[in-house]
Short mmCIF file of C-alpha atoms and ligand atoms in Angstrom, two decimals:
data_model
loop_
_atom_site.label_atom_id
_atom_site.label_comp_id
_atom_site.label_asym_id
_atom_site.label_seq_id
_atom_site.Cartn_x
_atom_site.Cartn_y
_atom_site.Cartn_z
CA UNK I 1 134.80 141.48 122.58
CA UNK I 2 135.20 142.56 125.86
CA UNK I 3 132.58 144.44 127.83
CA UNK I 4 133.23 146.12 131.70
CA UNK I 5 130.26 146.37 133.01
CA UNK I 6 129.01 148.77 136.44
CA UNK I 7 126.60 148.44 138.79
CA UNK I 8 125.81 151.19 141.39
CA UNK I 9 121.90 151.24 141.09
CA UNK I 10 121.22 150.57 145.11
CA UNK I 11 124.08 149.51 148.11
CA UNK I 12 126.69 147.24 146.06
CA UNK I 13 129.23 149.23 144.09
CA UNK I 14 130.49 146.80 141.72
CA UNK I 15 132.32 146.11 138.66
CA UNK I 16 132.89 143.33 136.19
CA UNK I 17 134.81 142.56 132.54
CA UNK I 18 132.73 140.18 130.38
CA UNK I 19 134.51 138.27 126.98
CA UNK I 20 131.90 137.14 124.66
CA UNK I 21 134.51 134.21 124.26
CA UNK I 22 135.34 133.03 128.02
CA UNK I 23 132.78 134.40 129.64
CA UNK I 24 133.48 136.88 133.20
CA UNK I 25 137.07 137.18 133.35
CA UNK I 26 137.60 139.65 136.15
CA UNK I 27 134.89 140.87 138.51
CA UNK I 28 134.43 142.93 142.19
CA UNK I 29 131.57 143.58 144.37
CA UNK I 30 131.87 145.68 147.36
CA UNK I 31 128.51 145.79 149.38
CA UNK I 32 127.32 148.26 151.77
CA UNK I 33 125.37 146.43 154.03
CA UNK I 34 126.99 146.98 156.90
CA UNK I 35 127.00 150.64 156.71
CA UNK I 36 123.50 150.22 156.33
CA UNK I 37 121.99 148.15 158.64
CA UNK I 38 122.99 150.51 161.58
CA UNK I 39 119.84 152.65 159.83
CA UNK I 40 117.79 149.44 158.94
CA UNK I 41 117.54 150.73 155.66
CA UNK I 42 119.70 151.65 152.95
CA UNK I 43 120.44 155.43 153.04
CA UNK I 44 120.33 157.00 149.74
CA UNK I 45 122.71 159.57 150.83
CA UNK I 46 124.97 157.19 152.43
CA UNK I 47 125.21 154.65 149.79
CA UNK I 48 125.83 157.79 147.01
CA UNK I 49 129.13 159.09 148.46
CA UNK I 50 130.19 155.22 149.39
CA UNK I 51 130.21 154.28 146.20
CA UNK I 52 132.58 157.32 144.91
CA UNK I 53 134.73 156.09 148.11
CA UNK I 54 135.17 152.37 147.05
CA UNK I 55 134.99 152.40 142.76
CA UNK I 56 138.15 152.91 141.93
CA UNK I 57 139.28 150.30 144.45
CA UNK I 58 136.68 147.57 143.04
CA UNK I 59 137.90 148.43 139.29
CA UNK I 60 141.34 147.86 140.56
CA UNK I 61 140.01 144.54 141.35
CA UNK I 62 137.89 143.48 138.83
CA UNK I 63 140.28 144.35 136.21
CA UNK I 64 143.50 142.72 138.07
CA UNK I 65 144.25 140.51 135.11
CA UNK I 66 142.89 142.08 132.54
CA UNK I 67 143.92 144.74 130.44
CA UNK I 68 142.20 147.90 130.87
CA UNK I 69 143.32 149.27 127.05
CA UNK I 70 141.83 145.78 126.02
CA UNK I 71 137.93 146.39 127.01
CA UNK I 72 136.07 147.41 124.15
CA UNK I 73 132.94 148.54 125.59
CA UNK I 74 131.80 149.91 128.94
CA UNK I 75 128.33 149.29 129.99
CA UNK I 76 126.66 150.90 133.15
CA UNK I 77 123.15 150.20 135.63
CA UNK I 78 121.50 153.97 134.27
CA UNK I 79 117.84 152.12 135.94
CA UNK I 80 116.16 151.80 137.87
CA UNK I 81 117.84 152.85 141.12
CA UNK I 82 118.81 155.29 143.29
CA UNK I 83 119.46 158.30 141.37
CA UNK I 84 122.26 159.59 143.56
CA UNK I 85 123.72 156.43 143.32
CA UNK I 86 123.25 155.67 139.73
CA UNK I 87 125.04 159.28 138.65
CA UNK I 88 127.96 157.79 140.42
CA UNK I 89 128.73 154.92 138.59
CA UNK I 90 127.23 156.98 135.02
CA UNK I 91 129.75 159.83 135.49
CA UNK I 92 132.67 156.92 136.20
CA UNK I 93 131.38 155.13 132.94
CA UNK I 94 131.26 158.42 131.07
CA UNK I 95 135.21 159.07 132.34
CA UNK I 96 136.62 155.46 130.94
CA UNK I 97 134.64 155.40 127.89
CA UNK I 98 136.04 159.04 127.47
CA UNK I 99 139.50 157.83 128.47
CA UNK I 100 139.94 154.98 126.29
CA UNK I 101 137.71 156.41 123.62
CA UNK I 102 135.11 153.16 123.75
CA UNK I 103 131.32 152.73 123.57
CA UNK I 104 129.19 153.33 126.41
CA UNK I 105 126.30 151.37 126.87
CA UNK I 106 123.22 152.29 129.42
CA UNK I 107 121.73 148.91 130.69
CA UNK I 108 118.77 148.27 132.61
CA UNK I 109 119.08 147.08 135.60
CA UNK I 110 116.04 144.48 135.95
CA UNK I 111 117.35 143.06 132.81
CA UNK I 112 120.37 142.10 133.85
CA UNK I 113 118.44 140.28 136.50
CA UNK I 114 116.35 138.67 134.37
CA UNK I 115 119.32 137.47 131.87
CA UNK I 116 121.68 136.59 134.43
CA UNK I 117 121.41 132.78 134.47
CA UNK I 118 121.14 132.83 130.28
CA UNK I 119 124.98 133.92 131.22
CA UNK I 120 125.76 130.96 133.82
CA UNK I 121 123.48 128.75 131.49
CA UNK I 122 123.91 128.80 128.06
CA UNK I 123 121.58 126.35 127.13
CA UNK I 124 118.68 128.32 128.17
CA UNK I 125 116.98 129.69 125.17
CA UNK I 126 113.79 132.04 125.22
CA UNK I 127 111.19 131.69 125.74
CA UNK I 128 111.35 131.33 129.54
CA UNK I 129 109.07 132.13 132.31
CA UNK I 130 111.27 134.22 135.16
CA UNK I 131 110.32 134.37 138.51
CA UNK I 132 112.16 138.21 139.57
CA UNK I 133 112.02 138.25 143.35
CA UNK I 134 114.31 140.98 145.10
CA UNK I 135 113.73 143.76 147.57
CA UNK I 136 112.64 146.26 145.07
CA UNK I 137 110.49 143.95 142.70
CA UNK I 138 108.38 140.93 142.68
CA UNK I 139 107.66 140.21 138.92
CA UNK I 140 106.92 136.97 136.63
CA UNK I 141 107.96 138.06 133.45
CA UNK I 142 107.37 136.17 130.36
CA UNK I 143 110.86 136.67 128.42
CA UNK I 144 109.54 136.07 124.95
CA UNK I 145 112.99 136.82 123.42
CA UNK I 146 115.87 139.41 124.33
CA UNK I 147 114.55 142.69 125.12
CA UNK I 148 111.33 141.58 124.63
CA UNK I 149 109.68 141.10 128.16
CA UNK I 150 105.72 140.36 129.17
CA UNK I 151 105.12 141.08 133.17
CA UNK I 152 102.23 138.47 133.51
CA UNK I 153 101.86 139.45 137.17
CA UNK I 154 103.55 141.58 139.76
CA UNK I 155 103.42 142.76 143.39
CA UNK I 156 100.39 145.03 143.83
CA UNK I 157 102.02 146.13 147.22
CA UNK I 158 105.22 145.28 148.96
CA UNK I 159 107.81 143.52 146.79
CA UNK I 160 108.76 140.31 148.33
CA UNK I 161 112.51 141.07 149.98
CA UNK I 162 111.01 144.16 151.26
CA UNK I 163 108.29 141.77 152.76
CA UNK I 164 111.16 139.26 154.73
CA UNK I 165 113.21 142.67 155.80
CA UNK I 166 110.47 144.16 157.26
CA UNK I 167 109.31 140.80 159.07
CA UNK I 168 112.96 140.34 160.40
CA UNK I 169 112.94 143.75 161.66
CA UNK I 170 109.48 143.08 164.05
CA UNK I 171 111.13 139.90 164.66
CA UNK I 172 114.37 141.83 165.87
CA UNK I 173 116.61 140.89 163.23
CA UNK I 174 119.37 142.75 161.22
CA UNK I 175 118.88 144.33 158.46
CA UNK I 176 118.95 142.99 154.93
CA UNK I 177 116.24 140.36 157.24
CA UNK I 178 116.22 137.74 154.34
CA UNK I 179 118.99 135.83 154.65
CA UNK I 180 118.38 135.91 158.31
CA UNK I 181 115.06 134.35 158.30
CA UNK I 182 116.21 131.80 156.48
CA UNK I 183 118.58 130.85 158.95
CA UNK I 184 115.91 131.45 161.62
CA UNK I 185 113.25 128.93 159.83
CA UNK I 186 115.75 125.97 160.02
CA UNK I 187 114.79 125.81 163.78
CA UNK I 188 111.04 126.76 163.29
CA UNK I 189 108.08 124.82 162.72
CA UNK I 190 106.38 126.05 159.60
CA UNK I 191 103.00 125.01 160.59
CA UNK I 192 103.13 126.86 163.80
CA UNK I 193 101.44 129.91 162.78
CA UNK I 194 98.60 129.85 159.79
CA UNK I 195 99.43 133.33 157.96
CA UNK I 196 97.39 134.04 154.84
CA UNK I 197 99.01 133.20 151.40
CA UNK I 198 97.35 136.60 149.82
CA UNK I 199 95.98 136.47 146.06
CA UNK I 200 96.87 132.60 146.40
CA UNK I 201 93.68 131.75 145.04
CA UNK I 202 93.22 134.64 142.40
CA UNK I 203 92.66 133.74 138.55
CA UNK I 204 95.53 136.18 137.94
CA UNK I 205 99.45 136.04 138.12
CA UNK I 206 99.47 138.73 140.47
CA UNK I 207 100.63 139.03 143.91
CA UNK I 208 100.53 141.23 147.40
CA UNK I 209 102.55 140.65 150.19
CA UNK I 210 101.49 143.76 152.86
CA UNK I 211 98.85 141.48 154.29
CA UNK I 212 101.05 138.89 155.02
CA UNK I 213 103.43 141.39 156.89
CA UNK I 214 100.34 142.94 158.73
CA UNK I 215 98.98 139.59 159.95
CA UNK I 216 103.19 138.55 161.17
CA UNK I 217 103.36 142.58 162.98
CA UNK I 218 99.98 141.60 164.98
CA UNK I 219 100.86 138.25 165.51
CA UNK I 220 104.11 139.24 167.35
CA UNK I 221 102.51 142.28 169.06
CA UNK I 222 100.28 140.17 170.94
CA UNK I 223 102.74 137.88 172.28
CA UNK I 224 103.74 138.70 175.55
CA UNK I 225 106.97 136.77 176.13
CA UNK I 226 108.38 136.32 172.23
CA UNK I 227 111.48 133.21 172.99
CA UNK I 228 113.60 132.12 170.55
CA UNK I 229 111.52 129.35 169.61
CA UNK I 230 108.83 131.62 169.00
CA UNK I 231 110.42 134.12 166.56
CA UNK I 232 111.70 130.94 164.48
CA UNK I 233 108.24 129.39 164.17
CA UNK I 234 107.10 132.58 163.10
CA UNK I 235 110.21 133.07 160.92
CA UNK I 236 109.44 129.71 159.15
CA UNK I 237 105.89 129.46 159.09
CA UNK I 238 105.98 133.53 157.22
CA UNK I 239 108.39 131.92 155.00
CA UNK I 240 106.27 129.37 154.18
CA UNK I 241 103.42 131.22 152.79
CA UNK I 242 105.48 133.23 150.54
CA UNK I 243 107.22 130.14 149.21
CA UNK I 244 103.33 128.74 148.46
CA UNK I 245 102.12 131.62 146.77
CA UNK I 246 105.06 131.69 144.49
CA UNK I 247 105.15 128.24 143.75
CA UNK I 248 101.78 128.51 143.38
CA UNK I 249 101.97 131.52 140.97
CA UNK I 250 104.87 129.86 138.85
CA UNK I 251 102.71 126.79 138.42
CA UNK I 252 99.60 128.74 137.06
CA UNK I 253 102.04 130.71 134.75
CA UNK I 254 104.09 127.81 133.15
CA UNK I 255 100.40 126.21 132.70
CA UNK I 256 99.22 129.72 131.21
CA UNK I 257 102.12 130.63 129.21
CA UNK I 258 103.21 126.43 128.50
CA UNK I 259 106.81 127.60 128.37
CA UNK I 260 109.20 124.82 129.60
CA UNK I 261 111.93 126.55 131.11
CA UNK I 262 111.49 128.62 134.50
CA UNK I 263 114.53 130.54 135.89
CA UNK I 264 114.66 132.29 139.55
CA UNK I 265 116.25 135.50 139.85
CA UNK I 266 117.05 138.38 142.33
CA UNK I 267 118.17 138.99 146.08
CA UNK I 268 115.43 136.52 146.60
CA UNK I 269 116.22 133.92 144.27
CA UNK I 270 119.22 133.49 147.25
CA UNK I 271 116.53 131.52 149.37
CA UNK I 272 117.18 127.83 149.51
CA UNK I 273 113.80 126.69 150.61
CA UNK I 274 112.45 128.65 147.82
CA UNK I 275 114.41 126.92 145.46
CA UNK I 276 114.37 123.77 146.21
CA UNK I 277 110.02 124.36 146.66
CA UNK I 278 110.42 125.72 142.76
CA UNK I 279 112.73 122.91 141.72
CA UNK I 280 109.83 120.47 142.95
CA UNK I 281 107.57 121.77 140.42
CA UNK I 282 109.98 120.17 137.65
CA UNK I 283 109.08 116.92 137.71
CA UNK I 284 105.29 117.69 138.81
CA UNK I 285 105.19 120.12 135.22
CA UNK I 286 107.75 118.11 132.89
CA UNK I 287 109.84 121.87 132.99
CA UNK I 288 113.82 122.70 133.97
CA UNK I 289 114.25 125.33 136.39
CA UNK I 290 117.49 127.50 137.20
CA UNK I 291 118.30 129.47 139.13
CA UNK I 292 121.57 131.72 139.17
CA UNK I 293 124.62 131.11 141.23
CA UNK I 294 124.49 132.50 144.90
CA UNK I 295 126.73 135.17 144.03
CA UNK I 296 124.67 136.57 140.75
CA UNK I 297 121.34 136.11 142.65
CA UNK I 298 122.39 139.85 144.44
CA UNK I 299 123.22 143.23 142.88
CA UNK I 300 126.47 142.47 140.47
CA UNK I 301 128.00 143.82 137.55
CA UNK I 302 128.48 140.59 135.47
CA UNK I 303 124.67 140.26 134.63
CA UNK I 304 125.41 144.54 133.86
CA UNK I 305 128.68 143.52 131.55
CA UNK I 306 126.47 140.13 129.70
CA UNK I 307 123.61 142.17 128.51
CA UNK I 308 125.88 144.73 127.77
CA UNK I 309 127.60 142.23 125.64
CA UNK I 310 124.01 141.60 124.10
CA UNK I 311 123.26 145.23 123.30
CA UNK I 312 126.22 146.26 121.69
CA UNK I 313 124.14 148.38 119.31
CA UNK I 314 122.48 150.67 121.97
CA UNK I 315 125.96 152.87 122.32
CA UNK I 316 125.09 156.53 123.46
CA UNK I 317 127.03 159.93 123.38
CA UNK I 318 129.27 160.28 126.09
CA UNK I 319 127.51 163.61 126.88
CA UNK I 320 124.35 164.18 128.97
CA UNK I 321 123.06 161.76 130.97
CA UNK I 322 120.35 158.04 130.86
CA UNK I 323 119.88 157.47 134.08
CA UNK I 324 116.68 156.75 135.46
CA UNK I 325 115.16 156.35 138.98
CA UNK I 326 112.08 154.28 137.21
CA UNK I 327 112.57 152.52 134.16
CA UNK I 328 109.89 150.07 133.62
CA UNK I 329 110.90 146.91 131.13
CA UNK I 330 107.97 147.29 128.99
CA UNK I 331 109.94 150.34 127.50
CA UNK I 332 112.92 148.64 126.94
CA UNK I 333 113.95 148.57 123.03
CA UNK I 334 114.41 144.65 121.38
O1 KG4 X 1 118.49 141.85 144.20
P1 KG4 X 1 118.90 142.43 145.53
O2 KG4 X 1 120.31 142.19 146.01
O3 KG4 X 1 118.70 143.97 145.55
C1 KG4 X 1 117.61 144.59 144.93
O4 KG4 X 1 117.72 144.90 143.72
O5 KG4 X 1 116.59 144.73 145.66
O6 KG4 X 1 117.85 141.87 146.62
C2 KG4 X 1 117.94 142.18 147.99
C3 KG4 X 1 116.77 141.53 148.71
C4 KG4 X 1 116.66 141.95 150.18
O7 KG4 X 1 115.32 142.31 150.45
C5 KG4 X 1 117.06 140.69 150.94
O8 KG4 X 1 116.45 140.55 152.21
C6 KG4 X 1 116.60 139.61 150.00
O9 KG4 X 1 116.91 140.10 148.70
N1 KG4 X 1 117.32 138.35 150.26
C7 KG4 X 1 116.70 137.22 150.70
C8 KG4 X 1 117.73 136.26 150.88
N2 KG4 X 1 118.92 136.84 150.51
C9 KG4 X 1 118.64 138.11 150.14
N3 KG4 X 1 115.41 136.95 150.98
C10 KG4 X 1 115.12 135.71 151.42
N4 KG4 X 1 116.05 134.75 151.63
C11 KG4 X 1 117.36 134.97 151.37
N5 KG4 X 1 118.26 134.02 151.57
ZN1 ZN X 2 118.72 144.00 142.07
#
């Protein structure tokens, strides 16, 4: 069975074909970032009439050797998102499934996060602790089974990508800042500056990063004279705390929950230093961790098409419209 899957929720417009027998056989992601950063910020607006710009050219794309009269299904990000943006890639769902007279299947976008490496890894069976890190949503989520997810703790404040953009931009860096204080921290010293690690400590699973952000904005507002070598310190010695309180956090939950397998997923997921920290903890627990490919750890539309694939029996009426600018995964059906 073939599923093409779309994914428009935020500033990638992309598309991809899943086969239940080989796995992603075509796929496209075109991201907006560029457009963006000029604003430091995605612009709702902005990333609504790009993606009606680029989706027929990523279909083209992602369907170059495949078919199109062969997909069976279409399934489609209807939440959480951008609404703007997530009508555009409904009312393009809504004209193939019309087209070629095929199901249409709303997904949820933080569950195709959170099933993504159950695609790359096969071997992964629930239950699994997942650590959902991106610049929307900081989550650990207990995935007891498909479609049936327990958030054991979650961000109280600032989710943590939104945390490293908004630290790269006092720091002076472009916008999405993650990836580039990554970069930054390789020539920093991550002892340099002693930020707080907030909630590290609490008897709960959940976690806060404004503090954090606060204590980086006054730390760089009183230095005079902020070099190079300054910002990276500060770059790696920020990303340091949030890589303790999450390693921290995972280790309390695998303890809590004694699942054995912990997967990584989301923008954040991206971070090297973050997953190499996490892989640490499998030896020191007697647990495997994944984490998915670089290219599934950002928005895409394979994890959209694979849990499409998975929900073949949530098919909706063409008519009207799912989408959703909150859709929490509590009220997700099994
Ligand atoms: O999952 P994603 O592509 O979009 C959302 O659904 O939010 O995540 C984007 C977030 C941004 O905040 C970005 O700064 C962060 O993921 N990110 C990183 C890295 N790569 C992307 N944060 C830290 N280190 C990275 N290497
Ligand atoms: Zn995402």
């Amino acid at each position: 069975m073939k599923t093409l899957g779309i994914e428009t929720s935020c500033d990638e417009t992309a598309i991809a074909v899943y086969d239940s027998e080989q796995g992603i056989i075509g796929e496209s992601v075109f991201s907006q970032i560029k457009m963006h950063a000029e604003y430091g910020g995605v612009v709702p607006e902005l990333a609504s009439r790009d993606h009606c710009v680029k989706i027929i050219s990523v279909l083209k794309e992602a369907i170059k050797d495949v078919d199109l009269k062969s997909i069976d299904q279409v399934a489609y990000t209807s939440g959480p998102g951008l609404l703007g943006a997530l009508l555009i890639g409904e009312s393009f769902a809504q004209g193939i499934s019309s087209a070629l007279n095929i199901p249409l299947i709303p997904i949820n976008h933080l569950e195709g996060h959170l099933m993504s490496p159950v695609m790359e890894f096969p071997e992964i069976t629930t239950p699994y602790i997942s650590l959902l890190v991106s610049g929307g949503h900081s989550m650990i989520v207990d995935v007891k089974d498909r479609g049936d997810y327990q958030i054991l703790g979650q961000s109280q404040d600032d989710a943590v990508g939104e945390a490293f953009d908004k630290v790269g931009k006092l720091l002076g860096l472009p916008y999405p800042g993650g990836p580039h204080i990554e970069k930054l921290a390789l020539k920093g010293n991550p002892k340099s500056y002693d930020f707080p690690r907030p909630m590290i400590h609490s008897d709960n699973l959940d976690l806060s990063f404004s503090g954090l952000k606060t204590s980086v904005l006054y730390t760089v507002r009183d230095i005079e004279n902020i070099t190079d070598q300054i910002k990276a310190d500060i770059a790696a010695s920020f990303q340091q705390a949030v890589i303790d309180v999450l390693t921290k956090k995972i280790k309390k939950s695998v303890e809590l929950s004694g699942r054995s397998n912990v997967i990584i997923a989301g923008g954040v997921a991206a971070n090297k230093a973050l997953r190499e920290a996490i892989k640490e903890l499998e030896s020191v627990l007697n647990i495997r961790v994944y984490y998915p490919s670089l290219k599934y750890c950002g928005d895409n539309a394979a994890m959209i098409a694979f849990v499409g694939s998975l929900r073949s029996s949530d098919k909706i009426q063409v008519n009207g419209s799912s989408v959703r600018a909150r859709w929490p995964l509590s009220e997700l059906s099994k």
